[in-house]
Amino acid sequence: MLIIFGASGDLTARKLIPALFNLYKGGHLPEKFVVLGVSRSDLSDGEFRKKVVHESEYLKESVGKEANSFIETFANKLFYEDLGDDYDTNYHRLETRISDLNTKYGTDDNYIFYLSTPPSLYEVIAKNLSEEGLNNEEKGWKRLIVEKPFGYNLDSARKLNEGLHNYFQETQIYRIDHYLGKETVQNLLVTRFANSIFEPLWNRNYIHHVEITNAERVGVEKRGGYYDKSGALRDMFQNHLLQIVSLVVMEPPIGPGAEEIRNEKVKALKSLRKMTDEKTLFDNTIRAQYVSSVIDGEKVPGYREEEGVDPNSTTETYAAIKFFVDNWRWADVPFYVRTAKRMPTKVTEVVIHFKSPHHQIFKDSGMDSKDNKLIIRIQPDEGILIKFGVKVPGQGFKVERANLDFYYSSLVEQHVMEAYERLLLDAMQGDATLYARADEVEAAWEFVDPILEYWKNGKDVKTYGYSAGVWGPKNSDDLIDGNHMWRNPEE
Ligand code: BG6
């Protein structure tokens, strides 16, 4: 049984129910399966089904041509319980409801509790569940899925981990990061460790620098209230981007198991060089906000004009960080990572820039040292692009740039699971590989905390402005060393 706390919220309708529906459609859910939505709204089972299934705009695409009876069978697996005002009472009633559903539908006392509430409620919910014995695995397993943000900084993340560990074992806790559910993020592991052609080059001897870009076209949409207290560093960098960094940086795990992979990721995160003095932080971090602009003849509000945002806010919608990784493999290789809203396009990609050959016999031929690149496109146009030089046919040795390009879409037609589908299925099967472990989350905060602190209280900290639809503030190019520049993905 899946019990969703915060079930009347946006995430349930937008992501969780469509993911469950697709899993059901694909025959991935056990026959005896029940979803119990829990929240503070006063809804009946029927009203809940209407909201998240029958009248949901998010399910339309998945429902497609499915017969009404099929949709009905799915909807009839959904139930709802109103928990009252504060998520701190009425758990005995909840326990009774769970156990009635369990008896009626034969779900074997196996429960996943999905916390999609404000993070301040996570511990309260865990405590109440434990008081009702709902963390007890004597009969059936009990798992807790926790949504992001996991903490607000290192201190709060540690406290949250400690709080949850009072009631649930670490092996029962699944911290979700939906980027890990993306096929192309997982493919980073396969690209590196299932092939013999990349890994020998994957180190400081051959790699000049690594660049990771995450760009979105949208602004903060209707989430100004949340976003203004968060900013790009907390919203995207601490979690999704550092997860990608850890997969690029990590050493080969001894096997594909959850602990084996996560042990290496933690080591990778711990090896990121922390920036502690103001000069280093000033030189290596840039934050900025989009300002009001006109795109395609239409006026787009600036960040400070968005609903829920303080008109004097310094919260960043653009963050670019340069850092180093202090270990044998990566010594002296700069990493450049940026994330932003209101960019020209939506794209996430990892670019491995290779060094030029030690001795360049064709250096006057048209190729230059910046031309060997491996581009891992995480989204959209998921795939891998290798840029290299080829000889132009004819006399002499004129070299031209060429692309070796692989698109996932060229693989045989196959339903690629959405991140939430994959992650929910993994949690049901007890596979925590794609979930963040406590020490992993803390290691990421350890790196981010000094930047947050500097941006909050440091001297000379600036919040630059950039127009919507451009690749960030002008001075962001200054972050990159030498004659290199950010790769702006239409290129
Ligand atoms: C979320 C952030 O975690 O990820 C959002 O809170 C962001 O601000 C979203 O828009 C991006 O996810 P994706 O999968 O669209 O890249």
Coordinates of C-alpha atoms and ligand atoms in Angstrom, one line a residue:
M1 CA 0.0 0.0 0.0
L2 CA 1.2 3.5 -0.8
I3 CA 0.2 6.1 1.6
I4 CA 0.7 9.7 0.3
F5 CA 0.9 12.5 2.8
G6 CA 0.1 15.8 1.2
A7 CA -2.2 14.1 -1.3
S8 CA -4.3 17.1 -2.1
G9 CA -1.2 19.0 -3.2
D10 CA 0.2 19.6 -6.7
L11 CA 2.8 16.9 -6.8
T12 CA 0.3 14.1 -6.2
A13 CA -1.9 15.1 -9.1
R14 CA 1.0 16.3 -11.4
K15 CA 3.5 13.5 -10.9
L16 CA 2.6 10.7 -8.5
I17 CA -0.8 9.6 -9.8
P18 CA 0.3 9.8 -13.5
A19 CA 3.4 7.8 -12.6
L20 CA 1.3 5.2 -10.8
F21 CA -1.2 5.1 -13.7
N22 CA 1.6 4.4 -16.2
L23 CA 3.1 1.7 -13.9
Y24 CA -0.4 0.2 -13.7
K25 CA -0.8 0.4 -17.5
G26 CA 2.6 -1.3 -18.0
G27 CA 1.7 -4.1 -15.7
H28 CA 4.3 -3.1 -13.1
L29 CA 2.1 -2.8 -10.1
P30 CA 1.3 -5.8 -7.9
E31 CA -2.3 -7.0 -8.4
K32 CA -3.0 -6.2 -4.8
F33 CA -2.3 -2.6 -4.7
V34 CA -3.9 0.3 -2.9
V35 CA -3.1 4.1 -2.7
L36 CA -4.3 6.0 0.3
G37 CA -4.1 9.8 0.0
V38 CA -3.8 11.6 3.3
S39 CA -4.0 15.3 3.8
R40 CA -5.7 18.2 5.6
S41 CA -8.5 18.8 3.0
D42 CA -11.9 17.5 3.6
L43 CA -12.4 15.1 0.6
S44 CA -14.2 11.8 0.2
D45 CA -12.7 8.9 -1.7
G46 CA -14.9 9.9 -4.7
E47 CA -13.8 13.5 -4.6
F48 CA -10.1 12.5 -4.4
R49 CA -10.5 10.2 -7.4
K50 CA -12.3 12.9 -9.3
K51 CA -9.5 15.4 -8.6
V52 CA -6.5 13.2 -9.4
V53 CA -8.0 10.9 -12.0
H54 CA -11.3 11.8 -13.7
E55 CA -10.8 15.5 -13.9
S56 CA -7.1 15.7 -13.8
E57 CA -5.4 17.7 -16.6
Y58 CA -2.2 15.8 -15.8
L59 CA -3.6 12.3 -16.6
K60 CA -5.1 13.1 -20.0
E61 CA -2.0 12.1 -21.9
S62 CA -1.4 8.9 -20.1
V63 CA -5.1 7.9 -20.2
G64 CA -5.0 8.2 -24.0
K65 CA -7.3 5.6 -25.5
E66 CA -7.7 3.5 -22.5
A67 CA -11.2 2.1 -22.0
N68 CA -13.3 3.7 -19.3
S69 CA -13.5 0.4 -17.4
F70 CA -9.7 0.3 -17.2
I71 CA -9.5 3.8 -15.8
E72 CA -12.2 3.0 -13.4
T73 CA -10.4 -0.1 -12.1
F74 CA -7.4 2.1 -11.5
A75 CA -9.4 4.9 -9.8
N76 CA -11.0 2.3 -7.5
K77 CA -7.6 1.6 -6.1
L78 CA -7.4 5.1 -4.7
F79 CA -8.7 6.1 -1.3
Y80 CA -8.5 9.2 0.9
E81 CA -8.3 10.0 4.6
D82 CA -8.6 13.5 6.0
L83 CA -6.1 13.8 8.8
G84 CA -7.4 17.1 10.3
D85 CA -5.5 20.2 10.9
D86 CA -1.9 19.7 11.8
Y87 CA -0.6 16.3 10.7
D88 CA 0.1 15.6 14.4
T89 CA -3.2 14.0 15.5
N90 CA -5.7 11.3 14.4
Y91 CA -3.0 8.7 13.6
H92 CA -4.9 6.1 15.4
R93 CA -7.8 6.6 13.0
L94 CA -5.3 6.5 10.2
E95 CA -3.8 3.3 11.5
T96 CA -7.3 1.7 11.6
R97 CA -8.0 2.9 8.0
I98 CA -4.7 1.4 6.8
S99 CA -5.3 -1.8 8.5
D100 CA -8.9 -2.1 7.2
L101 CA -7.7 -1.5 3.7
N102 CA -4.9 -3.9 4.2
T103 CA -7.3 -6.7 5.3
K104 CA -9.8 -5.9 2.6
Y105 CA -7.2 -5.8 -0.3
G106 CA -4.6 -8.2 0.9
T107 CA -1.6 -5.8 0.8
D108 CA 0.5 -8.0 3.2
D109 CA 1.3 -5.2 5.7
N110 CA 3.8 -3.7 3.1
Y111 CA 3.6 0.0 3.3
I112 CA 5.3 3.0 1.6
F113 CA 4.7 6.3 3.3
Y114 CA 5.4 9.1 0.8
L115 CA 5.9 12.5 2.4
S116 CA 5.0 15.2 0.0
T117 CA 4.2 17.8 2.7
P118 CA 6.2 20.8 3.7
P119 CA 9.5 19.5 5.1
S120 CA 8.8 20.9 8.6
L121 CA 6.2 18.1 8.9
Y122 CA 8.5 15.2 8.1
E123 CA 9.6 14.4 11.6
V124 CA 6.2 14.9 13.1
I125 CA 4.7 12.4 10.6
A126 CA 7.5 9.9 11.2
K127 CA 7.0 10.2 15.0
N128 CA 3.3 9.6 14.8
L129 CA 3.7 6.7 12.4
S130 CA 6.1 5.1 14.8
E131 CA 3.8 5.6 17.8
E132 CA 1.2 3.6 15.9
G133 CA 3.7 0.9 15.2
L134 CA 3.6 1.8 11.5
N135 CA 7.4 1.7 11.3
N136 CA 7.6 -1.9 12.6
E137 CA 8.8 -4.4 10.1
E138 CA 7.9 -7.6 12.0
K139 CA 5.0 -8.1 9.6
G140 CA 5.7 -6.6 6.1
W141 CA 8.2 -3.9 5.2
K142 CA 7.7 -0.2 6.0
R143 CA 9.4 2.5 3.8
L144 CA 9.4 6.2 4.0
I145 CA 9.9 8.3 0.8
V146 CA 11.0 11.9 1.6
E147 CA 10.6 14.6 -1.0
K148 CA 13.1 17.5 -1.5
P149 CA 14.1 19.9 -0.1
F150 CA 16.0 17.8 2.4
G151 CA 17.0 20.5 4.8
Y152 CA 17.7 24.1 4.3
N153 CA 21.4 23.9 5.1
L154 CA 23.8 21.4 6.6
D155 CA 22.6 22.0 10.1
S156 CA 18.9 21.5 9.3
A157 CA 19.7 18.5 7.1
R158 CA 21.6 16.8 9.9
K159 CA 18.8 17.5 12.4
L160 CA 16.3 16.1 9.9
N161 CA 18.4 13.0 9.5
E162 CA 18.7 12.6 13.2
G163 CA 15.0 13.2 13.7
L164 CA 14.0 10.6 11.1
H165 CA 16.5 8.1 12.4
N166 CA 14.7 8.2 15.8
Y167 CA 11.8 6.5 14.2
F168 CA 13.0 4.8 11.0
Q169 CA 16.2 2.9 10.1
E170 CA 18.3 4.4 7.4
T171 CA 17.5 1.4 5.2
Q172 CA 13.8 2.3 5.4
I173 CA 14.3 5.9 4.3
Y174 CA 14.3 6.8 0.6
R175 CA 15.3 10.4 -0.1
I176 CA 14.0 11.3 -3.6
D177 CA 15.9 13.3 -6.1
H178 CA 14.0 13.0 -9.4
Y179 CA 17.1 13.7 -11.5
L180 CA 18.4 10.2 -10.4
G181 CA 15.2 8.8 -11.9
K182 CA 16.1 10.2 -15.4
E183 CA 17.4 7.5 -17.7
T184 CA 20.2 9.7 -19.0
V185 CA 21.5 10.5 -15.5
Q186 CA 21.7 6.7 -14.9
N187 CA 23.3 6.3 -18.2
L188 CA 26.3 8.3 -16.9
L189 CA 27.2 5.2 -14.9
V190 CA 26.8 3.0 -18.0
T191 CA 28.8 5.3 -20.3
R192 CA 31.6 5.3 -17.8
F193 CA 31.7 1.8 -16.5
A194 CA 30.2 -0.5 -19.2
N195 CA 32.6 0.8 -21.9
S196 CA 36.3 0.6 -22.1
I197 CA 36.7 3.6 -24.4
F198 CA 35.9 6.4 -22.1
E199 CA 37.2 5.5 -18.6
P200 CA 40.9 5.4 -19.6
L201 CA 40.6 9.1 -20.6
W202 CA 38.4 10.0 -17.6
N203 CA 41.0 11.8 -15.5
R204 CA 43.2 14.8 -15.2
N205 CA 45.7 13.5 -17.8
Y206 CA 43.2 13.9 -20.6
I207 CA 40.4 16.1 -19.4
H208 CA 40.9 19.9 -19.5
H209 CA 37.7 20.8 -17.7
V210 CA 34.2 19.7 -17.0
E211 CA 31.1 21.8 -17.6
I212 CA 27.6 21.2 -16.5
T213 CA 24.7 23.3 -17.6
N214 CA 21.1 23.2 -16.4
A215 CA 18.9 25.7 -18.0
E216 CA 15.1 26.3 -18.0
R217 CA 13.1 28.6 -20.1
V218 CA 10.5 29.1 -17.5
G219 CA 10.7 31.6 -14.6
V220 CA 9.6 30.8 -11.1
E221 CA 6.1 30.3 -12.3
K222 CA 3.6 30.3 -9.4
R223 CA 6.2 29.2 -6.8
G224 CA 7.6 32.6 -6.0
G225 CA 6.9 32.2 -2.3
Y226 CA 8.8 29.0 -2.0
Y227 CA 11.6 30.0 -4.4
D228 CA 12.4 33.3 -2.8
K229 CA 13.4 31.4 0.4
S230 CA 15.3 28.9 -1.6
G231 CA 17.1 30.2 -4.7
A232 CA 18.8 28.2 -7.5
L233 CA 21.6 26.9 -5.2
R234 CA 19.2 25.2 -2.9
D235 CA 16.6 24.4 -5.4
M236 CA 18.8 22.7 -8.1
F237 CA 22.5 22.8 -7.3
Q238 CA 22.7 21.2 -3.9
N239 CA 20.6 18.2 -5.0
H240 CA 20.1 17.5 -8.7
L241 CA 23.4 19.0 -10.0
L242 CA 25.6 17.7 -7.2
Q243 CA 24.1 14.3 -7.9
I244 CA 25.2 14.6 -11.5
V245 CA 28.6 15.9 -10.4
S246 CA 29.0 12.9 -8.1
L247 CA 28.3 10.5 -11.0
V248 CA 30.9 12.2 -13.2
V249 CA 33.5 12.3 -10.4
M250 CA 33.1 9.0 -8.6
E251 CA 35.5 6.1 -8.8
P252 CA 34.3 2.8 -10.3
P253 CA 32.1 1.1 -7.7
I254 CA 32.9 -2.6 -7.0
G255 CA 29.5 -3.6 -8.1
P256 CA 26.1 -2.2 -9.1
G257 CA 24.5 -2.5 -5.6
A258 CA 22.9 0.5 -3.8
E259 CA 25.6 0.7 -1.1
E260 CA 28.5 0.1 -3.5
I261 CA 27.4 3.0 -5.7
R262 CA 26.4 5.3 -2.9
N263 CA 29.7 4.7 -1.1
E264 CA 31.5 6.0 -4.1
K265 CA 29.2 9.0 -4.6
V266 CA 29.7 10.0 -1.0
K267 CA 33.5 9.8 -1.4
A268 CA 33.1 12.0 -4.6
L269 CA 31.1 14.6 -2.8
K270 CA 33.5 14.7 0.1
S271 CA 36.3 15.4 -2.2
L272 CA 34.9 18.6 -3.6
R273 CA 37.1 21.4 -2.4
K274 CA 35.2 23.5 0.1
M275 CA 35.5 27.2 -0.5
T276 CA 36.0 29.0 2.7
D277 CA 37.6 32.4 2.3
E278 CA 35.8 35.3 0.8
K279 CA 38.3 35.9 -2.0
T280 CA 37.9 32.3 -3.3
L281 CA 34.1 32.6 -3.0
F282 CA 34.1 36.0 -4.7
D283 CA 36.2 34.7 -7.6
N284 CA 34.4 31.4 -8.1
T285 CA 30.7 32.0 -7.5
I286 CA 28.3 34.1 -9.4
R287 CA 24.6 34.7 -8.7
A288 CA 22.1 36.6 -10.7
Q289 CA 18.4 37.3 -11.2
Y290 CA 16.4 37.7 -14.3
V291 CA 15.1 41.2 -14.9
S292 CA 12.0 42.3 -16.8
S293 CA 12.5 41.9 -20.5
V294 CA 10.7 41.5 -23.7
I295 CA 10.7 38.1 -25.4
D296 CA 9.1 37.6 -28.8
G297 CA 7.3 40.9 -28.4
E298 CA 5.9 39.9 -25.0
K299 CA 6.9 41.5 -21.7
V300 CA 8.2 39.1 -19.2
P301 CA 8.2 40.2 -15.5
G302 CA 11.5 40.4 -13.7
Y303 CA 12.1 38.0 -10.8
R304 CA 11.4 40.8 -8.2
E305 CA 8.1 41.4 -9.8
E306 CA 6.9 37.8 -9.5
E307 CA 4.1 36.9 -7.2
G308 CA 5.4 36.0 -3.7
V309 CA 8.8 37.5 -4.3
D310 CA 10.2 40.3 -2.1
P311 CA 10.7 43.3 -4.3
N312 CA 14.1 43.8 -2.8
S313 CA 15.0 40.1 -3.0
T314 CA 18.6 39.1 -3.6
T315 CA 17.7 35.4 -4.1
E316 CA 19.4 34.0 -7.2
T317 CA 17.7 32.5 -10.2
Y318 CA 21.1 32.0 -11.8
A319 CA 24.0 30.3 -10.1
A320 CA 27.4 29.5 -11.6
I321 CA 30.1 27.9 -9.5
K322 CA 33.7 26.9 -10.4
F323 CA 35.3 24.4 -8.1
F324 CA 38.0 21.7 -7.9
V325 CA 37.9 18.1 -6.8
D326 CA 40.7 17.2 -4.4
N327 CA 41.6 13.6 -5.3
W328 CA 44.1 11.7 -7.4
R329 CA 41.9 11.5 -10.5
W330 CA 40.8 15.1 -10.7
A331 CA 43.5 17.3 -9.2
D332 CA 43.6 20.7 -10.9
V333 CA 40.7 20.0 -13.3
P334 CA 38.2 22.9 -13.0
F335 CA 34.5 22.0 -12.9
Y336 CA 32.1 24.7 -14.0
V337 CA 28.4 24.2 -13.1
R338 CA 25.6 26.6 -13.7
T339 CA 21.8 26.4 -13.3
A340 CA 19.3 29.1 -14.1
K341 CA 15.7 30.0 -15.0
R342 CA 14.6 32.1 -17.9
M343 CA 17.4 30.9 -20.2
P344 CA 17.0 30.7 -24.0
T345 CA 16.1 27.1 -23.9
K346 CA 15.5 24.1 -21.6
V347 CA 18.6 21.9 -21.5
T348 CA 20.7 19.9 -19.1
E349 CA 24.0 18.6 -20.3
V350 CA 27.5 17.5 -19.2
V351 CA 30.4 18.5 -21.3
I352 CA 33.8 16.8 -20.9
H353 CA 36.4 19.1 -22.6
F354 CA 39.5 17.1 -23.5
K355 CA 43.0 18.5 -23.6
S356 CA 44.7 19.1 -26.9
P357 CA 47.2 16.5 -28.0
H358 CA 50.6 16.9 -26.4
H359 CA 52.2 17.6 -29.7
Q360 CA 50.0 19.1 -32.4
I361 CA 51.2 18.3 -35.8
F362 CA 48.0 19.6 -37.4
K363 CA 47.8 22.8 -35.4
D364 CA 47.6 25.1 -38.3
S365 CA 45.0 23.0 -40.0
G366 CA 41.8 24.4 -38.7
M367 CA 41.3 22.3 -35.5
D368 CA 42.2 23.8 -32.2
S369 CA 42.7 22.7 -28.7
K370 CA 39.0 23.2 -27.7
D371 CA 37.6 20.8 -30.2
N372 CA 37.5 17.4 -28.6
K373 CA 34.4 17.2 -26.5
L374 CA 32.1 14.5 -25.1
I375 CA 28.6 15.9 -24.6
I376 CA 26.2 14.0 -22.5
R377 CA 22.7 15.4 -23.2
I378 CA 20.6 14.7 -20.2
Q379 CA 17.5 16.5 -21.5
P380 CA 15.9 17.1 -24.0
D381 CA 17.2 15.2 -27.1
E382 CA 18.7 12.7 -24.7
G383 CA 21.9 11.2 -26.1
I384 CA 25.6 11.5 -26.5
L385 CA 27.6 13.6 -28.9
I386 CA 31.3 13.3 -29.5
K387 CA 33.1 16.2 -31.3
F388 CA 36.3 15.4 -33.1
G389 CA 38.4 16.3 -36.1
V390 CA 38.4 14.6 -39.5
K391 CA 40.5 15.2 -42.6
V392 CA 38.9 17.2 -45.3
P393 CA 39.2 15.1 -48.5
G394 CA 41.8 16.4 -50.9
Q395 CA 45.4 17.5 -50.8
G396 CA 47.2 18.4 -47.6
F397 CA 45.9 18.0 -44.1
K398 CA 43.0 20.4 -43.6
V399 CA 41.0 19.3 -40.6
E400 CA 37.3 19.8 -40.1
R401 CA 35.1 19.3 -37.0
A402 CA 32.8 16.4 -37.1
N403 CA 30.1 14.9 -34.8
L404 CA 29.4 11.4 -33.7
D405 CA 25.9 11.7 -32.5
F406 CA 23.7 9.2 -30.7
Y407 CA 20.0 9.9 -29.8
Y408 CA 18.1 7.7 -27.4
S409 CA 15.1 8.2 -29.5
S410 CA 16.8 6.1 -32.2
L411 CA 16.6 3.0 -30.0
V412 CA 13.8 0.6 -30.7
E413 CA 10.5 2.0 -29.6
Q414 CA 10.3 1.5 -25.9
H415 CA 8.4 3.2 -23.2
V416 CA 11.0 5.2 -21.3
M417 CA 9.8 5.5 -17.7
E418 CA 9.4 9.0 -16.3
A419 CA 11.6 9.7 -13.3
Y420 CA 8.8 9.3 -10.8
E421 CA 7.7 6.0 -12.3
R422 CA 11.1 4.5 -12.1
L423 CA 11.7 5.8 -8.5
L424 CA 8.3 4.6 -7.2
L425 CA 8.9 1.2 -8.7
D426 CA 12.4 1.0 -7.2
A427 CA 11.1 1.9 -3.8
M428 CA 8.4 -0.8 -4.0
Q429 CA 11.1 -3.3 -4.9
G430 CA 13.3 -2.1 -2.1
D431 CA 16.1 -0.8 -4.4
A432 CA 17.6 2.4 -3.0
T433 CA 20.3 2.8 -5.6
L434 CA 18.6 5.9 -7.1
Y435 CA 17.8 7.4 -3.7
A436 CA 20.2 9.7 -1.7
R437 CA 21.6 8.3 1.5
A438 CA 21.9 10.4 4.7
D439 CA 25.6 11.0 4.4
E440 CA 25.3 11.8 0.7
V441 CA 22.8 14.6 1.4
E442 CA 25.0 15.9 4.2
A443 CA 28.2 15.8 2.1
A444 CA 26.4 17.9 -0.6
W445 CA 25.3 20.5 2.0
E446 CA 28.8 20.6 3.4
F447 CA 30.0 21.9 0.1
V448 CA 27.1 24.3 -0.4
D449 CA 26.9 25.8 3.1
P450 CA 29.9 28.2 2.8
I451 CA 28.5 29.5 -0.5
L452 CA 25.1 30.1 1.0
E453 CA 26.7 31.8 4.0
Y454 CA 28.9 34.0 1.8
W455 CA 26.0 35.0 -0.4
K456 CA 24.0 35.9 2.7
N457 CA 26.5 37.7 4.7
G458 CA 29.7 38.2 2.7
K459 CA 31.2 41.5 1.8
D460 CA 31.2 42.6 -1.9
V461 CA 28.6 40.0 -2.8
K462 CA 26.6 41.0 -5.9
T463 CA 23.4 39.9 -7.4
Y464 CA 23.8 40.6 -11.1
G465 CA 20.9 41.0 -13.5
Y466 CA 20.3 39.3 -16.8
S467 CA 17.5 39.6 -19.4
A468 CA 15.2 36.7 -19.9
G469 CA 16.2 34.6 -22.9
V470 CA 20.0 35.2 -22.6
W471 CA 22.7 32.9 -21.2
G472 CA 23.0 34.7 -17.9
P473 CA 24.9 37.8 -16.8
K474 CA 27.8 39.0 -19.0
N475 CA 30.5 38.4 -16.4
S476 CA 29.6 34.7 -16.1
D477 CA 32.1 34.1 -18.9
D478 CA 34.8 35.5 -16.7
L479 CA 34.5 32.5 -14.5
I480 CA 35.9 30.2 -17.2
D481 CA 39.7 30.1 -17.5
G482 CA 41.8 30.9 -20.5
N483 CA 40.3 31.2 -23.9
H484 CA 37.4 28.8 -23.1
M485 CA 33.7 29.8 -22.9
W486 CA 30.5 28.2 -21.7
R487 CA 29.1 26.0 -24.3
N488 CA 25.7 27.4 -25.0
P489 CA 23.8 24.4 -26.3
E490 CA 22.3 25.6 -29.6
E491 CA 25.9 25.6 -30.9
Ligands
BG6_1 C1 12.7 20.9 -9.3 C2 12.9 22.3 -9.0 O1 13.3 20.1 -8.3 O2 13.2 20.6 -10.6 C3 12.2 23.2 -10.0 O3 12.3 22.6 -7.7 C4 12.7 22.9 -11.4 O4 12.5 24.6 -9.7 C5 12.6 21.4 -11.6 O5 12.0 23.6 -12.3 C6 13.3 21.0 -12.9 O6 13.1 19.6 -13.2 P1 13.2 19.1 -14.7 O7 13.0 17.6 -14.5 O8 12.1 19.7 -15.5 O9 14.5 19.5 -15.2

